[in-house]
Coordinates of C-alpha atoms in Angstrom, one line a residue:
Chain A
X1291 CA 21.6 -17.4 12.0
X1292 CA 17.9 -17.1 12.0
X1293 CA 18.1 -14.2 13.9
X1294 CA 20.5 -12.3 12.0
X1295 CA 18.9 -12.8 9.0
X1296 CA 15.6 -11.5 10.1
X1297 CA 18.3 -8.8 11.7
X1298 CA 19.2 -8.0 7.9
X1299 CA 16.1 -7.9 6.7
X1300 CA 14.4 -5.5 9.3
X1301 CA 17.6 -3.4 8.3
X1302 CA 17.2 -3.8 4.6
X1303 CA 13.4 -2.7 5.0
X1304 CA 14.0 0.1 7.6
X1305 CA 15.3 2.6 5.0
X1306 CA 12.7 2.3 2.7
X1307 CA 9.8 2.2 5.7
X1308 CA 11.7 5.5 7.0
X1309 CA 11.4 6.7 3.6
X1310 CA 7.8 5.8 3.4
X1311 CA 7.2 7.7 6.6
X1312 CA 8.8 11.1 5.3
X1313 CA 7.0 10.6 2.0
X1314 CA 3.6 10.8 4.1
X1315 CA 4.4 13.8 6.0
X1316 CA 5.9 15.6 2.7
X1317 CA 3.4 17.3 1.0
X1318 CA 3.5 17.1 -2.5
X1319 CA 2.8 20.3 -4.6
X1320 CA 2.3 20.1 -8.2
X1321 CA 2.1 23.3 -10.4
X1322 CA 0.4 23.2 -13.5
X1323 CA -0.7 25.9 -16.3
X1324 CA 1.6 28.7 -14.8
X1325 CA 1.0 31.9 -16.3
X1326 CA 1.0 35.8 -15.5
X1327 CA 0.2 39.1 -16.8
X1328 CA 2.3 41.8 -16.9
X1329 CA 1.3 45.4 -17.6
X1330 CA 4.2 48.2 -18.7
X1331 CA 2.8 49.8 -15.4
X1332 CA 4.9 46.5 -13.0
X1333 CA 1.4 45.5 -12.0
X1334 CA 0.6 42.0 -12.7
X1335 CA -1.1 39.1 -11.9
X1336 CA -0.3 35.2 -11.4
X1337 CA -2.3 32.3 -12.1
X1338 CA -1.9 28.4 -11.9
X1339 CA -3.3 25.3 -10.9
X1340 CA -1.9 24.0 -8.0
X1341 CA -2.2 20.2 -7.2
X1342 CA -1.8 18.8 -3.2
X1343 CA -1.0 15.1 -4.3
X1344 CA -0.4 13.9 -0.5
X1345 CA -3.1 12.6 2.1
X1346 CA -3.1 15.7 3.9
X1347 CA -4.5 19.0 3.6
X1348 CA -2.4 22.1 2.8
X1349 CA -2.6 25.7 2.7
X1350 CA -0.8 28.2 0.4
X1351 CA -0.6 30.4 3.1
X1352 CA 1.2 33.2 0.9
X1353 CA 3.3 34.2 -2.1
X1354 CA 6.2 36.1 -3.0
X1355 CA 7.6 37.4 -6.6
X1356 CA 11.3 38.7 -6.2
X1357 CA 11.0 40.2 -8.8
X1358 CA 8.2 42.8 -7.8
X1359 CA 8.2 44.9 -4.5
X1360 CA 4.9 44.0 -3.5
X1361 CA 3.0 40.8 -4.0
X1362 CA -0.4 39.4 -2.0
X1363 CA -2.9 36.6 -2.8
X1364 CA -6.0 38.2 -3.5
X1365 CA -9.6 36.7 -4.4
X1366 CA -11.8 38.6 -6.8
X1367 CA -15.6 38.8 -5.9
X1368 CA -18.1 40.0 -8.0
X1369 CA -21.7 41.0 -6.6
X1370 CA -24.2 42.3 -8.9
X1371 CA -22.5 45.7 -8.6
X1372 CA -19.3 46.2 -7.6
X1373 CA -16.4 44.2 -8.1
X1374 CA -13.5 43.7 -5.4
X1375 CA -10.2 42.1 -5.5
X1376 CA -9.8 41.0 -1.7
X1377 CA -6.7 40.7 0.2
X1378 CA -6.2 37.1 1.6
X1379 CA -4.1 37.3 4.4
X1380 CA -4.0 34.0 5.5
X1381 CA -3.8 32.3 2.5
X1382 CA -5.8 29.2 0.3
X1383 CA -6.8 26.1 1.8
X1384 CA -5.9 22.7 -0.3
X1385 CA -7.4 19.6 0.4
X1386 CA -5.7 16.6 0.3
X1387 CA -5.8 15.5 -3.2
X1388 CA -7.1 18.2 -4.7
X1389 CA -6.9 21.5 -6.9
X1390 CA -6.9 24.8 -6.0
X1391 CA -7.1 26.6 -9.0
X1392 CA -5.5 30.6 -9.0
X1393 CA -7.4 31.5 -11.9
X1394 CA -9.2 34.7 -13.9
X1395 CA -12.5 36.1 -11.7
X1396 CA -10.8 34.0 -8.9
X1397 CA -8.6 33.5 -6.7
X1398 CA -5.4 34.5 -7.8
X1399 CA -1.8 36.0 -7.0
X1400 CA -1.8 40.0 -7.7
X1401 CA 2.2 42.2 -7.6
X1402 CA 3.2 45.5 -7.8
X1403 CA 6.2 47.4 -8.5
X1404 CA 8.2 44.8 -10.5
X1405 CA 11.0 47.3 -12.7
X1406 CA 11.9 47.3 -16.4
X1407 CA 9.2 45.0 -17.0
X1408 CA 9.5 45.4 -20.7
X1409 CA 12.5 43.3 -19.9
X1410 CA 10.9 40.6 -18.3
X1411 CA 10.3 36.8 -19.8
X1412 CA 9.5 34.8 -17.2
X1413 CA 8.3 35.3 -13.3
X1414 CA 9.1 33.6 -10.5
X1415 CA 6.9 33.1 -7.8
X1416 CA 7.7 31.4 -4.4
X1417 CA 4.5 29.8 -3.3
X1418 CA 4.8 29.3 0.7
X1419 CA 2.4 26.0 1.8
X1420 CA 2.1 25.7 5.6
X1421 CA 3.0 21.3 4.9
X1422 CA 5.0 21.4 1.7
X1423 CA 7.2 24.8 2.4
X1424 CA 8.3 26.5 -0.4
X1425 CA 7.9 25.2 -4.3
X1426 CA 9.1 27.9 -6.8
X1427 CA 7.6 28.4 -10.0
X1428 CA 8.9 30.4 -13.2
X1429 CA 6.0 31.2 -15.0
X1430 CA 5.7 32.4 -18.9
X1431 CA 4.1 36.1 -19.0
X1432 CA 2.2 38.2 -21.1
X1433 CA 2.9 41.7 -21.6
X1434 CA -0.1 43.7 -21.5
X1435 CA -4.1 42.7 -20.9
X1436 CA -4.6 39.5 -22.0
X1437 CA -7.9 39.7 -24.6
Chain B
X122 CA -52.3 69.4 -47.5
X123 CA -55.5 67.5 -47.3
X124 CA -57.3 66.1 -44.5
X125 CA -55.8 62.5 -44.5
X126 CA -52.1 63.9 -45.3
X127 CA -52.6 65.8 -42.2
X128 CA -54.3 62.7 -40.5
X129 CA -51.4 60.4 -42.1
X130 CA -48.8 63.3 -40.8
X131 CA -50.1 63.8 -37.0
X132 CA -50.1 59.5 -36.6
X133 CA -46.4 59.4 -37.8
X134 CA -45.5 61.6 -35.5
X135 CA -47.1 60.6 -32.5
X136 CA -45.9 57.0 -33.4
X137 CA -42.1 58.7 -33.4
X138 CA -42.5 60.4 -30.2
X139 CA -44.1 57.0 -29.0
X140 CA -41.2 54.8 -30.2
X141 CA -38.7 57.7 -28.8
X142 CA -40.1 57.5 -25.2
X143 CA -41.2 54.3 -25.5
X144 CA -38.6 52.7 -22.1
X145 CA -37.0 49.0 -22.7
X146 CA -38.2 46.6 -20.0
X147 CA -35.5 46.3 -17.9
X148 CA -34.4 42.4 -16.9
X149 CA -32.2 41.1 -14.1
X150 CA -28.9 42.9 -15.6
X151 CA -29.8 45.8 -17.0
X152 CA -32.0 48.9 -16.4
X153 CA -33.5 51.3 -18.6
X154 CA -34.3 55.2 -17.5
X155 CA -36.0 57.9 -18.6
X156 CA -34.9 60.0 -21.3
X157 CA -33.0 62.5 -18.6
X158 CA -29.7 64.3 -20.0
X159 CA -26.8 62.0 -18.7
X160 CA -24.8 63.8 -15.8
X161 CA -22.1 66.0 -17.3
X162 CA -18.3 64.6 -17.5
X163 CA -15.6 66.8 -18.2
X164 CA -11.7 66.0 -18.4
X165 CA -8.7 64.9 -19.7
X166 CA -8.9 62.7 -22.7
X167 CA -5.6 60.8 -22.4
X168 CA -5.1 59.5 -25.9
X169 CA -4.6 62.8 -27.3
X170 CA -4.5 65.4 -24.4
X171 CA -7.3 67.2 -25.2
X172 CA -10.3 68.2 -23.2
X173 CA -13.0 65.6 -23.1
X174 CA -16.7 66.5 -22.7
X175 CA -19.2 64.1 -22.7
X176 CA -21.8 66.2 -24.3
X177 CA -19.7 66.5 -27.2
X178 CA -20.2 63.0 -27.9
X179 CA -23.4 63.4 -29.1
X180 CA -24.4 62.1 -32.2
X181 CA -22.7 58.9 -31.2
X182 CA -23.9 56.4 -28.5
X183 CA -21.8 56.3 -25.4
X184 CA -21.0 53.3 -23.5
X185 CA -19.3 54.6 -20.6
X186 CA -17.1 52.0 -18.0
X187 CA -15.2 53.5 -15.2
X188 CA -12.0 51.4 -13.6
X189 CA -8.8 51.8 -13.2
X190 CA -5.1 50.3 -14.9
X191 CA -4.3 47.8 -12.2
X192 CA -7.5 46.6 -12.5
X193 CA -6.4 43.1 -13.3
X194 CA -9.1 40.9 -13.3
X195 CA -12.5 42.8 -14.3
X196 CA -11.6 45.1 -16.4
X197 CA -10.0 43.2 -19.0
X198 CA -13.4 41.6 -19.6
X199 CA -15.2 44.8 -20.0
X200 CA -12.5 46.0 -22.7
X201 CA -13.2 42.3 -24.0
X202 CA -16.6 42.6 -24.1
X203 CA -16.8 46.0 -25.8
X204 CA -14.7 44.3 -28.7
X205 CA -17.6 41.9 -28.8
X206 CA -20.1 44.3 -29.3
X207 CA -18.0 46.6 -31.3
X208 CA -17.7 43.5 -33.8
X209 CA -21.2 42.3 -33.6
X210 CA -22.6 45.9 -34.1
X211 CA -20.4 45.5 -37.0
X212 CA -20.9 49.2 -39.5
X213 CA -23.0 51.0 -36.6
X214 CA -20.0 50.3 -34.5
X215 CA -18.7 53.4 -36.3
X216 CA -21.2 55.1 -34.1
X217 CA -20.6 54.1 -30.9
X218 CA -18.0 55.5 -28.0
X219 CA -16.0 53.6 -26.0
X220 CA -15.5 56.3 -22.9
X221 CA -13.4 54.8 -19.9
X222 CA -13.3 56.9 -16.8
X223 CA -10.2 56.1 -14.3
X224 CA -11.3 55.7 -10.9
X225 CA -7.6 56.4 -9.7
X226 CA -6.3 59.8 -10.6
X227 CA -3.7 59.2 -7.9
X228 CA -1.5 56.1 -10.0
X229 CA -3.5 56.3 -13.4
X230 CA -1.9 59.6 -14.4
X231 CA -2.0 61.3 -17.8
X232 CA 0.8 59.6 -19.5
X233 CA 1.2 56.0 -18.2
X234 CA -2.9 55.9 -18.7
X235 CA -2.5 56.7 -22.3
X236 CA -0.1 54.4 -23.0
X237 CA -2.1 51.6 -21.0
X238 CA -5.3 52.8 -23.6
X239 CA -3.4 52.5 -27.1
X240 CA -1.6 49.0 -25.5
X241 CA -5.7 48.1 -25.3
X242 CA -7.6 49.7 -28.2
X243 CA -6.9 53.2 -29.5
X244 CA -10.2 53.4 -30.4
X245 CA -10.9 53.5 -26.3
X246 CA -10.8 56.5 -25.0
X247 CA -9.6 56.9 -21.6
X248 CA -10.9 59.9 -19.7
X249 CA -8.5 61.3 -16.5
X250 CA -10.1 63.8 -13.9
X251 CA -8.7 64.8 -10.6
X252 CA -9.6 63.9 -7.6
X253 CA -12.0 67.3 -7.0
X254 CA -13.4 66.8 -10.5
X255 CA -14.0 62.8 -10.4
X256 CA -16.0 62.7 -7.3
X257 CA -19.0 64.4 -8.6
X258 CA -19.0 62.5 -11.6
X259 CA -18.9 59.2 -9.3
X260 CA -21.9 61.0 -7.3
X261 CA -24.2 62.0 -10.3
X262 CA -23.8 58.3 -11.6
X263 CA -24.0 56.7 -8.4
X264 CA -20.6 54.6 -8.9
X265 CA -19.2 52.9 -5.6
X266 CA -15.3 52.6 -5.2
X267 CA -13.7 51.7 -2.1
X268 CA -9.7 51.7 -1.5
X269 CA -8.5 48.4 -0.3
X270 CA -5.0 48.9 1.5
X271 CA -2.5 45.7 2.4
X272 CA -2.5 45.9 6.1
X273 CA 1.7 46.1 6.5
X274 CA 1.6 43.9 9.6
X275 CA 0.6 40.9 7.3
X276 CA 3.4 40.6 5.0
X277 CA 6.9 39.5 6.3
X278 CA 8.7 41.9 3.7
X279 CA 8.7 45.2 6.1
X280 CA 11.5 46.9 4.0
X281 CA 8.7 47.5 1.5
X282 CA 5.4 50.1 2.5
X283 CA 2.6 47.9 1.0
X284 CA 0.2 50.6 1.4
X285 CA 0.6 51.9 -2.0
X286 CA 0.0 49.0 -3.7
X287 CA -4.2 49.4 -2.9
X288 CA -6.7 47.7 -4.9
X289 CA -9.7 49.4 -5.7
X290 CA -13.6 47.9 -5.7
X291 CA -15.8 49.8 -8.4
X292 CA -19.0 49.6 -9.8
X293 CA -18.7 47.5 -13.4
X294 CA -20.6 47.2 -16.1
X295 CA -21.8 50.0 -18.4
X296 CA -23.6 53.2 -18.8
X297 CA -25.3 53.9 -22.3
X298 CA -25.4 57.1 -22.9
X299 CA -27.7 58.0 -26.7
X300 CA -26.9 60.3 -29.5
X301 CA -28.7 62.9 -28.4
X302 CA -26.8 63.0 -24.7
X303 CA -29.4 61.3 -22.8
X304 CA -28.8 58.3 -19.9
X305 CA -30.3 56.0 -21.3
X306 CA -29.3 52.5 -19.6
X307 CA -27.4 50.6 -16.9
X308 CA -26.1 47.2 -18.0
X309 CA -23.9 45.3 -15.1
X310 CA -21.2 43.4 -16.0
X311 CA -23.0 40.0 -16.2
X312 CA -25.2 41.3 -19.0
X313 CA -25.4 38.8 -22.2
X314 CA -23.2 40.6 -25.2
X315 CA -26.7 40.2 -27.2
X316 CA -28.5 42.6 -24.3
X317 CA -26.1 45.6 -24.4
X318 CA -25.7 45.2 -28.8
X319 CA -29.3 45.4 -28.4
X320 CA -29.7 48.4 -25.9
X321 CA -27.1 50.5 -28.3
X322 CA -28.8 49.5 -31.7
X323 CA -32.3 50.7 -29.8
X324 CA -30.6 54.0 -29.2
X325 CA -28.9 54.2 -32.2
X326 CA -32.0 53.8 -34.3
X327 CA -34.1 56.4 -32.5
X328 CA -35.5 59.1 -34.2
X329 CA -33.6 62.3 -32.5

C-alpha cells in the first residue's frame, strides 16, 4: 500500500518534473517594441528588443522577412569618419537573461526588395535563435524615413 | 576726404578683410579651411530635372551631405539634423542650401531619388551624377565609400542573388560651402547642432 502510494505520487510528480526539464532547455524569446521602416524603394529596416528569459545563453543567429527578397542582420558602426552598416553573418549573441536590443545606430535587421510596399501594414520577421528556434514577429511599419 | 576719414576708412577695411580671413578654430568635430573655392560639382538636380552646379549656389551657404537612399540608419539623422539647424537658424535659414549628393548612381536613379527627396524635405535637393562624373567629385572632397556585398554562401535563401542588395560605407557629416563659393568647413556627423548653426551664421554674416 505504502509502496504504491509513493508509486502514485512519483507518477503524479513525473509529468510536471519532465515538464520542468523541457522548460529549462526551451529558451524563452520575448519580443518587445517591434517596429520597421519602410521606404517606397522596398528597402527597410527592423528593430526590436528582444528578451532571452531562460538560464541559458542564445544567439539570433539570423533573420528572414517573407515578405522582402533579401534580408541580413547588419550592425551599424560609426568611426569619426565614415559610417558602415556591417553584415553579421553569424548572427547576435544573447545572454541568458538579458536584452539584445536591434535598435537605431545599432544593431539591427536591414531587407531589400519587399514589392508594393505602399501596400504593406505590417512586417513579418522570422527571427532564427540557435536555443529557442524560430519566434515570428509582425511588426507595425512606417512608410518613409522616420524623422 | 580728410585725413582721419581716410584713416577711419583704411581701419574698416583692414578690420573686414581681417574678420573675412579670420579661420574658426577648429575642435574635435569639425575643421575649418582656408578660403579656397570649394571643388566644382556638376549634375542632375533630381527634384526638378535640371542641371545642378554648385557654383550657382552662391549667394547662399551650402551644406553639402553625400549618401545614398538605402542608407537606413545614418542618413536619416543627417536629414534630421539639417531640420534642426534649418529651424534654429530660423529667417537666415532662407539662405542656406541643403545639397545631398548620392553616392549610388547605380540604384539611386533619377526618378525613384526624386521621389525619396520630396518624401524627405523638398526643400532638399538631391544631386544625381554618374558614375564617371561622381568619382571626381568624391576625389576633390576626399569622401570614402566602400561597397559592402552579402557573401551568397551565408544566406540559406539561394533562389535569391543577394549581391545586389549591397550596403554602402561613406563619409557623413557635412561640408559648408559660403556665399561666395568657397569650402569653408568640415563638420562630421557627431558635431553638436549649436557647432554647425554656428559655422553657417559665421559664413553667412561675412562681408563678401
Amino acid at each position: 500500500m505504502r509502496t504504491a502510494m509513493l508509486l502514485s505520487i512519483a507518477l503524479c510528480l513525473a509529468p510536471a518534473g519532465c515538464a520542468k526539464a523541457q522548460a529549462s532547455s526551451t529558451a524563452p524569446i520575448r519580443v518587445e517594441g517591434a517596429t520597421a521602416m519602410l521606404l517606397a524603394s522596398g528597402t527597410g529596416v527592423f528593430y526590436g528588443r528582444i528578451f532571452n528569459a531562460s538560464d541559458s545563453p542564445d544567439r539570433l543567429r539570423s533573420a528572414a522577412v517573407p515578405q522582402a527578397a533579401f534580408a541580413q542582420l547588419h550592425e551599424t558602426v560609426n568611426d569619426a569618419e565614415v559610417s558602415s552598416m556591417r553584415a553579421a553573418p553569424t548572427g547576435f549573441p544573447v545572454a541568458a537573461h538579458a536584452t539584445l536590443k536591434l535598435a537605431h545606430g545599432g544593431k539591427h535587421l536591414m531587407f531589400f526588395g519587399v514589392k508594393n510596399p505602399d501596400k504593406v501594414s505590417a512586417l513579418h520577421v522570422l527571427l532564427s535563435f540557435d536555443r529557442a528556434g524560430v519566434v515570428a514577429i509582425d511588426a507595425p511599419i512606417t512608410h518613409g524615413i522616420a524623422q | 576726404m580728410s585725413d582721419t576719414s581716410c584713416t577711419s576708412a583704411l581701419l574698416f577695411g583692414l578690420a573686414s578683410a581681417l574678420v573675412s580671413c579670420a579661420r574658426q578654430p577648429s575642435t574635435q568635430t569639425s575643421t575649418w579651411f582656408d578660403h579656397d573655392p570649394a571643388p566644382a560639382i556638376a549634375g542632375l538636380r533630381v527634384n526638378d530635372g535640371r542641371p545642378f552646379r554648385l557654383s550657382d549656389q552662391k549667394g547662399s551657404a551650402v551644406l553639402l551631405s553625400f549618401g545614398y537612399t538605402s542608407c537606413l540608419e545614418l542618413c536619416p539623422d543627417t536629414f534630421a539634423t539639417v531640420h534642426r539647424v534649418l529651424n534654429a537658424l530660423d529667417a537666415q535659414a532662407a539662405r542656406v542650401r541643403f545639397v545631398y549628393v548620392t553616392v549610388d548612381p547605380e540604384r539611386d536613379r533619377p526618378e525613384p531619388f526624386a521621389k525619396f527627396m520630396a518624401s524627405v524635405d523638398p526643400r532638399f535637393q538631391g544631386i544625381f551624377l554618374d558614375q564617371q562624373r561622381l568619382l571626381p567629385v568624391l576625389s576633390a572632397y576626399h569622401v570614402t565609400v566602400r561597397k559592402r556585398v552579402p557573401d551568397p554562401e551565408s544566406y540559406a535563401r539561394r533562389d535569391v542573388d543577394p549581391t545586389g542588395y549591397y550596403t554602402l560605407d561613406h563619409s557623413s557629416g557635412f561640408w559648408l560651402i559660403d556665399p561666395a563659393g568657397r569650402l569653408r568647413a568640415r563638420f562630421l556627423h557627431e558635431a553638436p547642432d549649436a557647432e554647425i548653426v554656428s559655422g553657417v551664421r559665421t559664413v553667412l554674416q561675412e562681408p563678401n
